[in-house]
Amino acid sequence: MRGILNIRRFLKNTSSDTANYVLDMDKIHEEEKYDGFYAVATNLDDSAKDILAVAQNRYKIEDCFRIMKTNFDARPVFLRKPERIRAHFLICYTALLIYRLMECKLDDNLTHVTTSNLIKTLRNMNVVNMDDMYYKSIYSGSQALDALERCFELQLNRKYYRPSDLNKIVKKYSK
């Protein structure tokens, strides 16, 4: 729809009796001078350099909202009580913070994992308790799991775990 509206700006009516439109090439050539430029309108009194720095990083903010809505299912919210709505979004923002910290750590180790691959890997990492003796992983390895293992050394790429081993891992990272 937006493209159609932009095309309408460059049409001119060549006949008053019928709807006969042609492209106004002079207007198109005039607008081409501004191709590749992005205008920023603001009511802030900050310097142009500061305003442009904020505008250039706006995509990061939009990406955070996209991740929350798409990957973390932040919307729609079927809650009514204000405290539950706040709790829901607090959990979503905390998950986003943890994701971004993991992303930074992975980037520091020159490893890139897409948001969907990382979340899919984490969601699939389930274990089954086998007779209170050990846990058996019911997930299989992936590139995201290998990347997490290289960065965090959690030893989560094994098939079997003793409860004491998992407790050691939790204690190590909860300090």
XYZ file of N, CA and C in Angstrom:
525
model
N 0.819 -1.193 0.000
C 0.000 0.000 0.000
C 0.858 1.250 0.000
N 1.953 1.212 0.768
C 2.807 2.390 0.851
C 3.431 2.704 -0.505
N 3.851 1.657 -1.249
C 4.416 1.856 -2.575
C 3.417 2.475 -3.526
N 2.145 2.062 -3.410
C 1.093 2.617 -4.263
C 0.901 4.094 -3.958
N 0.924 4.443 -2.679
C 0.765 5.856 -2.317
C 1.916 6.689 -2.847
N 3.136 6.150 -2.798
C 4.281 6.882 -3.325
C 4.182 7.062 -4.831
N 3.682 6.079 -5.544
C 3.526 6.193 -7.001
C 2.495 7.265 -7.329
N 1.444 7.354 -6.540
C 0.408 8.361 -6.793
C 0.967 9.775 -6.724
N 2.009 9.977 -5.934
C 2.625 11.311 -5.858
C 3.198 11.740 -7.196
N 3.582 10.785 -8.021
C 4.265 11.096 -9.270
C 3.345 11.007 -10.491
N 2.054 10.863 -10.273
C 1.116 10.797 -11.389
C 0.496 12.169 -11.619
N 0.249 12.453 -12.888
C -0.481 13.686 -13.191
C -1.583 13.364 -14.186
N -2.670 14.050 -14.004
C -3.835 13.836 -14.857
C -3.629 14.613 -16.148
N -3.702 13.913 -17.268
C -3.467 14.566 -18.556
C -4.761 14.950 -19.246
N -5.883 14.545 -18.694
C -7.164 14.862 -19.314
C -8.149 15.223 -18.222
N -8.915 16.253 -18.449
C -9.887 16.673 -17.438
C -11.182 15.873 -17.550
N -11.449 15.274 -18.724
C -12.705 14.536 -18.926
C -12.638 13.125 -18.343
N -11.523 12.443 -18.523
C -11.416 11.056 -18.074
C -10.217 10.923 -17.140
N -10.148 9.803 -16.458
C -9.031 9.533 -15.556
C -7.894 8.940 -16.371
N -7.064 9.793 -16.924
C -5.934 9.362 -17.743
C -4.659 9.897 -17.078
N -3.859 9.003 -16.475
C -2.697 9.414 -15.703
C -1.419 8.943 -16.378
N -0.367 9.740 -16.260
C 0.977 9.361 -16.716
C 1.959 9.767 -15.622
N 3.126 9.146 -15.648
C 4.162 9.476 -14.671
C 4.722 10.858 -14.957
N 4.876 11.648 -13.919
C 5.465 12.979 -14.010
C 6.981 12.811 -13.836
N 7.701 12.646 -14.908
C 9.133 12.350 -14.875
C 9.944 13.482 -14.270
N 9.522 14.712 -14.435
C 10.238 15.840 -13.825
C 10.208 15.733 -12.304
N 9.059 15.386 -11.780
C 8.919 15.239 -10.335
C 9.753 14.048 -9.830
N 9.776 12.969 -10.592
C 10.569 11.794 -10.213
C 12.045 12.151 -10.178
N 12.545 12.838 -11.186
C 13.960 13.231 -11.229
C 14.312 14.180 -10.086
N 13.386 15.074 -9.743
C 13.611 15.987 -8.622
C 13.733 15.210 -7.304
N 12.887 14.219 -7.101
C 12.909 13.410 -5.869
C 14.137 12.495 -5.813
N 14.661 12.090 -6.961
C 15.824 11.198 -6.992
C 17.050 11.836 -6.345
N 17.090 13.164 -6.280
C 18.207 13.850 -5.640
C 18.329 13.466 -4.168
N 17.217 13.073 -3.573
C 17.195 12.758 -2.149
C 17.269 11.254 -1.859
N 17.440 10.433 -2.880
C 17.556 8.987 -2.665
C 18.778 8.692 -1.807
N 18.592 7.810 -0.828
C 19.690 7.440 0.053
C 19.814 8.316 1.282
N 19.039 9.390 1.345
C 19.059 10.257 2.510
C 17.866 9.934 3.393
N 18.067 10.103 4.680
C 17.021 9.826 5.656
C 16.848 11.064 6.519
N 15.672 11.622 6.536
C 15.413 12.834 7.304
C 14.918 12.463 8.701
N 15.383 13.202 9.679
C 14.965 12.993 11.062
C 14.347 14.302 11.551
N 13.084 14.221 11.942
C 12.397 15.391 12.502
C 12.235 15.172 13.999
N 12.573 16.161 14.776
C 12.484 16.024 16.230
C 12.210 17.374 16.861
N 11.721 17.335 18.091
C 11.531 18.567 18.839
C 12.568 18.688 19.952
N 13.603 17.852 19.914
C 14.661 17.901 20.917
C 15.625 19.041 20.625
N 16.228 19.574 21.677
C 17.190 20.660 21.523
C 18.628 20.162 21.531
N 18.827 18.838 21.527
C 20.178 18.271 21.558
C 20.903 18.575 20.248
N 22.193 18.299 20.252
C 22.967 18.528 19.037
C 22.558 17.528 17.963
N 22.776 17.905 16.721
C 22.427 17.033 15.601
C 23.184 15.710 15.687
N 24.429 15.765 16.165
C 25.234 14.544 16.296
C 24.593 13.570 17.285
N 24.130 14.076 18.432
C 23.491 13.223 19.435
C 22.177 12.654 18.925
N 21.395 13.462 18.248
C 20.113 13.006 17.722
C 20.328 11.931 16.662
N 21.315 12.117 15.796
C 21.598 11.116 14.767
C 22.112 9.816 15.371
N 22.878 9.921 16.453
C 23.374 8.706 17.123
C 22.204 7.891 17.674
N 21.217 8.563 18.251
C 20.030 7.867 18.759
C 19.240 7.267 17.599
N 19.069 8.028 16.540
C 18.302 7.545 15.393
C 18.973 6.337 14.739
N 20.306 6.347 14.692
C 21.016 5.230 14.076
C 20.905 3.954 14.896
N 20.708 4.081 16.191
C 20.577 2.906 17.049
C 19.126 2.502 17.290
N 18.204 3.174 16.647
C 16.784 2.864 16.832
C 16.459 1.436 16.413
N 17.168 0.915 15.436
C 16.891 -0.453 14.974
C 17.115 -1.466 16.095
N 18.030 -1.166 17.026
C 18.272 -2.075 18.146
C 17.045 -2.151 19.053
N 16.431 -1.015 19.276
C 15.223 -0.977 20.102
C 14.101 -1.739 19.412
N 13.939 -1.498 18.122
C 12.899 -2.180 17.366
C 13.152 -3.683 17.330
N 14.418 -4.087 17.256
C 14.753 -5.509 17.257
C 14.391 -6.155 18.591
N 14.604 -5.435 19.678
C 14.228 -5.962 21.003
C 12.721 -6.194 21.084
N 11.937 -5.250 20.608
C 10.489 -5.432 20.626
C 10.070 -6.573 19.706
N 10.735 -6.715 18.560
C 10.404 -7.810 17.647
C 10.673 -9.155 18.312
N 11.809 -9.279 18.986
C 12.141 -10.526 19.677
C 11.121 -10.812 20.770
N 10.759 -9.788 21.525
C 9.791 -10.010 22.608
C 8.441 -10.437 22.070
N 7.984 -9.809 20.996
C 6.665 -10.153 20.469
C 6.682 -11.476 19.714
N 7.736 -11.729 18.944
C 7.775 -12.919 18.102
C 8.274 -14.144 18.853
N 9.427 -14.039 19.488
C 10.067 -15.200 20.089
C 9.645 -15.455 21.530
N 9.345 -14.405 22.275
C 8.991 -14.569 23.681
C 7.491 -14.500 23.920
N 6.708 -14.374 22.859
C 5.247 -14.350 22.964
C 4.752 -13.329 23.980
N 5.312 -12.133 23.943
C 4.910 -11.079 24.877
C 3.496 -10.582 24.588
N 3.067 -10.718 23.372
C 1.723 -10.301 22.988
C 1.044 -11.430 22.246
N -0.223 -11.581 22.297
C -1.190 -10.828 23.076
C -1.178 -11.255 24.534
N -1.626 -10.366 25.378
C -1.668 -10.629 26.816
C -3.129 -10.864 27.202
N -3.390 -12.026 27.750
C -4.751 -12.358 28.168
C -4.865 -12.277 29.691
N -4.304 -11.239 30.244
C -4.332 -11.029 31.685
C -5.127 -9.766 31.970
N -5.731 -9.716 33.161
C -6.542 -8.547 33.500
C -5.996 -7.776 34.684
N -5.466 -8.468 35.650
C -4.994 -7.791 36.858
C -3.680 -7.071 36.545
N -3.572 -5.811 36.942
C -2.363 -5.033 36.641
C -1.081 -5.686 37.141
N -1.122 -6.300 38.334
C 0.106 -6.920 38.855
C 0.524 -8.124 38.011
N -0.432 -8.834 37.442
C -0.090 -9.972 36.576
C 0.449 -9.491 35.226
N -0.101 -8.418 34.720
C 0.406 -7.845 33.465
C 1.840 -7.373 33.665
N 2.101 -6.669 34.784
C 3.467 -6.221 35.080
C 4.409 -7.415 35.239
N 3.949 -8.450 35.923
C 4.786 -9.640 36.115
C 5.103 -10.299 34.772
N 4.109 -10.368 33.896
C 4.318 -10.963 32.573
C 5.400 -10.214 31.802
N 5.301 -8.889 31.767
C 6.287 -8.115 31.020
C 7.639 -8.078 31.719
N 7.663 -8.151 33.034
C 8.932 -8.245 33.750
C 9.653 -9.540 33.370
N 8.902 -10.632 33.288
C 9.500 -11.906 32.865
C 10.013 -11.801 31.433
N 9.228 -11.180 30.560
C 9.663 -11.023 29.155
C 10.920 -10.163 29.056
N 10.975 -9.057 29.795
C 12.157 -8.192 29.757
C 13.370 -8.883 30.368
N 13.153 -9.660 31.422
C 14.264 -10.413 32.022
C 14.795 -11.446 31.032
N 13.884 -12.125 30.352
C 14.299 -13.093 29.327
C 15.071 -12.396 28.213
N 14.629 -11.203 27.826
C 15.337 -10.443 26.798
C 16.735 -10.061 27.271
N 16.848 -9.635 28.522
C 18.154 -9.282 29.080
C 19.084 -10.490 29.070
N 18.590 -11.630 29.527
C 19.413 -12.849 29.534
C 19.803 -13.228 28.113
N 18.854 -13.135 27.189
C 19.173 -13.445 25.790
C 20.262 -12.512 25.266
N 20.129 -11.213 25.520
C 21.126 -10.252 25.013
C 22.499 -10.491 25.639
N 22.541 -10.859 26.925
C 23.828 -11.172 27.559
C 24.451 -12.414 26.921
N 23.625 -13.417 26.651
C 24.129 -14.619 25.978
C 24.630 -14.274 24.579
N 23.884 -13.424 23.880
C 24.263 -13.005 22.535
C 25.618 -12.286 22.550
N 25.827 -11.406 23.533
C 27.110 -10.695 23.650
C 28.248 -11.674 23.919
N 28.010 -12.613 24.802
C 29.036 -13.615 25.123
C 29.359 -14.459 23.889
N 28.343 -14.853 23.146
C 28.573 -15.619 21.917
C 29.332 -14.786 20.893
N 28.960 -13.509 20.754
C 29.651 -12.627 19.813
C 31.110 -12.419 20.212
N 31.382 -12.329 21.520
C 32.760 -12.185 21.998
C 33.606 -13.385 21.593
N 32.971 -14.544 21.488
C 33.673 -15.759 21.068
C 33.547 -16.006 19.570
N 33.194 -14.947 18.834
C 33.082 -14.993 17.374
C 32.138 -16.096 16.902
N 31.032 -16.251 17.615
C 30.018 -17.232 17.273
C 28.691 -16.514 17.142
N 27.996 -16.789 16.057
C 26.682 -16.173 15.885
C 25.631 -17.277 15.834
N 24.595 -17.101 16.635
C 23.456 -18.009 16.655
C 22.213 -17.151 16.506
N 21.336 -17.505 15.595
C 20.122 -16.710 15.414
C 19.216 -16.849 16.626
N 18.373 -15.863 16.800
C 17.453 -15.866 17.936
C 16.583 -17.108 17.929
N 16.013 -17.426 16.778
C 15.105 -18.577 16.724
C 15.846 -19.883 17.001
N 17.085 -20.036 16.496
C 17.849 -21.259 16.764
C 18.204 -21.386 18.239
N 18.589 -20.290 18.850
C 18.954 -20.327 20.266
C 17.745 -20.666 21.135
N 16.628 -20.020 20.876
C 15.426 -20.282 21.668
C 14.925 -21.696 21.432
N 14.954 -22.146 20.195
C 14.525 -23.526 19.896
C 15.414 -24.526 20.634
N 16.713 -24.297 20.642
C 17.638 -25.188 21.346
C 17.350 -25.205 22.838
N 17.183 -24.026 23.429
C 16.929 -23.951 24.867
C 15.592 -24.587 25.246
N 14.578 -24.385 24.411
C 13.268 -24.982 24.705
C 13.295 -26.506 24.600
N 14.145 -27.036 23.744
C 14.209 -28.488 23.543
C 15.119 -29.194 24.538
N 15.802 -28.457 25.381
C 16.760 -29.062 26.313
C 16.027 -29.600 27.542
N 15.441 -30.758 27.402
C 14.720 -31.402 28.488
C 15.453 -32.662 28.919
N 15.296 -33.000 30.191
C 15.874 -34.226 30.730
C 14.778 -35.016 31.433
N 14.996 -36.324 31.553
C 14.050 -37.213 32.205
C 14.747 -37.849 33.394
N 14.067 -37.861 34.521
C 14.601 -38.477 35.734
C 14.478 -39.995 35.590
N 15.600 -40.700 35.728
C 15.624 -42.158 35.589
C 15.878 -42.788 36.962
N 14.819 -43.197 37.624
C 14.896 -43.906 38.907
C 15.655 -43.134 39.987
N 15.593 -41.836 39.980
C 16.270 -40.992 40.970
C 17.782 -41.242 41.030
N 18.317 -41.873 40.026
C 19.755 -42.166 39.984
C 20.494 -41.196 39.064
N 19.867 -40.890 37.947
C 20.501 -40.011 36.973
C 19.420 -39.406 36.081
N 19.826 -38.395 35.332
C 18.942 -37.770 34.360
C 19.438 -38.122 32.973
N 18.502 -38.369 32.091
C 18.839 -38.677 30.695
C 18.356 -37.519 29.834
N 19.243 -36.991 29.012
C 18.840 -35.885 28.132
C 18.004 -36.444 26.991
N 16.935 -35.749 26.672
C 16.085 -36.163 25.554
C 16.181 -35.143 24.413
N 17.271 -34.425 24.401
C 17.539 -33.500 23.313
C 18.806 -33.959 22.606
N 18.922 -33.559 21.369
C 20.121 -33.919 20.620
C 20.957 -32.669 20.388
N 22.184 -32.876 20.021
C 23.091 -31.759 19.806
C 22.674 -30.887 18.633
N 23.130 -29.666 18.664
C 22.879 -28.714 17.583
C 24.036 -27.727 17.548
N 24.073 -26.926 16.505
C 25.121 -25.913 16.415
C 24.991 -24.899 17.541
N 23.761 -24.546 17.890
C 23.545 -23.590 18.980
C 24.017 -24.176 20.305
N 23.738 -25.455 20.546
C 24.187 -26.102 21.777
C 25.705 -26.165 21.825
N 26.337 -26.478 20.705
C 27.805 -26.505 20.656
C 28.386 -25.127 20.943
N 27.758 -24.085 20.401
C 28.232 -22.718 20.638
C 28.072 -22.341 22.109
N 26.941 -22.694 22.702
C 26.730 -22.422 24.127
C 27.751 -23.171 24.977
N 28.043 -24.393 24.595
C 29.013 -25.199 25.346
C 30.407 -24.572 25.287
N 30.794 -24.091 24.107
C 32.116 -23.453 23.974
C 32.206 -22.177 24.813
N 31.122 -21.417 24.889
C 31.144 -20.141 25.609
C 31.005 -20.297 27.113
N 30.114 -21.170 27.537
C 29.768 -21.218 28.953
C 30.287 -22.452 29.682
N 30.769 -23.431 28.956
C 31.319 -24.662 29.542
C 30.367 -25.259 30.581
N 29.127 -25.448 30.196
C 28.102 -25.968 31.099
C 28.025 -27.494 31.112
N 28.714 -28.139 30.221
C 28.690 -29.602 30.094
C 27.264 -30.100 29.854
N 26.542 -29.407 29.005
C 25.167 -29.785 28.705
C 25.040 -30.599 27.426
N 26.152 -31.040 26.883
C 26.109 -31.815 25.650
C 26.281 -33.311 25.916
N 25.989 -33.740 27.137
C 26.117 -35.147 27.494
C 24.762 -35.841 27.405
N 24.791 -37.150 27.401
C 23.561 -37.935 27.335
C 22.990 -38.202 28.733
N 23.866 -38.406 29.737
C 23.431 -38.727 31.096
C 24.057 -37.756 32.093
N 23.294 -37.449 33.138
C 23.755 -36.533 34.182
C 23.399 -37.107 35.539
N 24.319 -36.993 36.447
C 24.004 -37.316 37.840
C 23.461 -36.057 38.492
N 22.535 -36.212 39.440
C 22.006 -35.012 40.118
C 23.101 -34.174 40.757
N 24.118 -34.816 41.310
C 25.199 -34.053 41.939
C 25.958 -33.214 40.912
N 26.103 -33.734 39.691
C 26.774 -32.956 38.639
C 25.962 -31.718 38.267
N 24.661 -31.870 38.138
C 23.808 -30.726 37.812
C 23.812 -29.707 38.947
N 23.814 -30.179 40.183
C 23.867 -29.248 41.323
C 25.167 -28.448 41.322
N 26.282 -29.080 40.951
C 27.557 -28.371 40.881
C 27.515 -27.275 39.828
N 26.912 -27.579 38.690
C 26.805 -26.589 37.620
C 25.958 -25.410 38.087
N 24.846 -25.693 38.732
C 23.961 -24.620 39.227
C 24.679 -23.771 40.258
N 25.390 -24.397 41.181
C 26.136 -23.649 42.216
C 27.224 -22.790 41.600
N 27.895 -23.331 40.586
C 28.980 -22.595 39.937
C 28.482 -21.282 39.332
N 27.307 -21.301 38.721
C 26.815 -20.118 38.025
C 25.828 -19.284 38.841
N 25.476 -19.731 40.033
C 24.550 -18.934 40.844
C 25.283 -18.057 41.836
N 26.595 -18.041 41.798
C 27.383 -17.185 42.712
C 27.371 -15.759 42.273
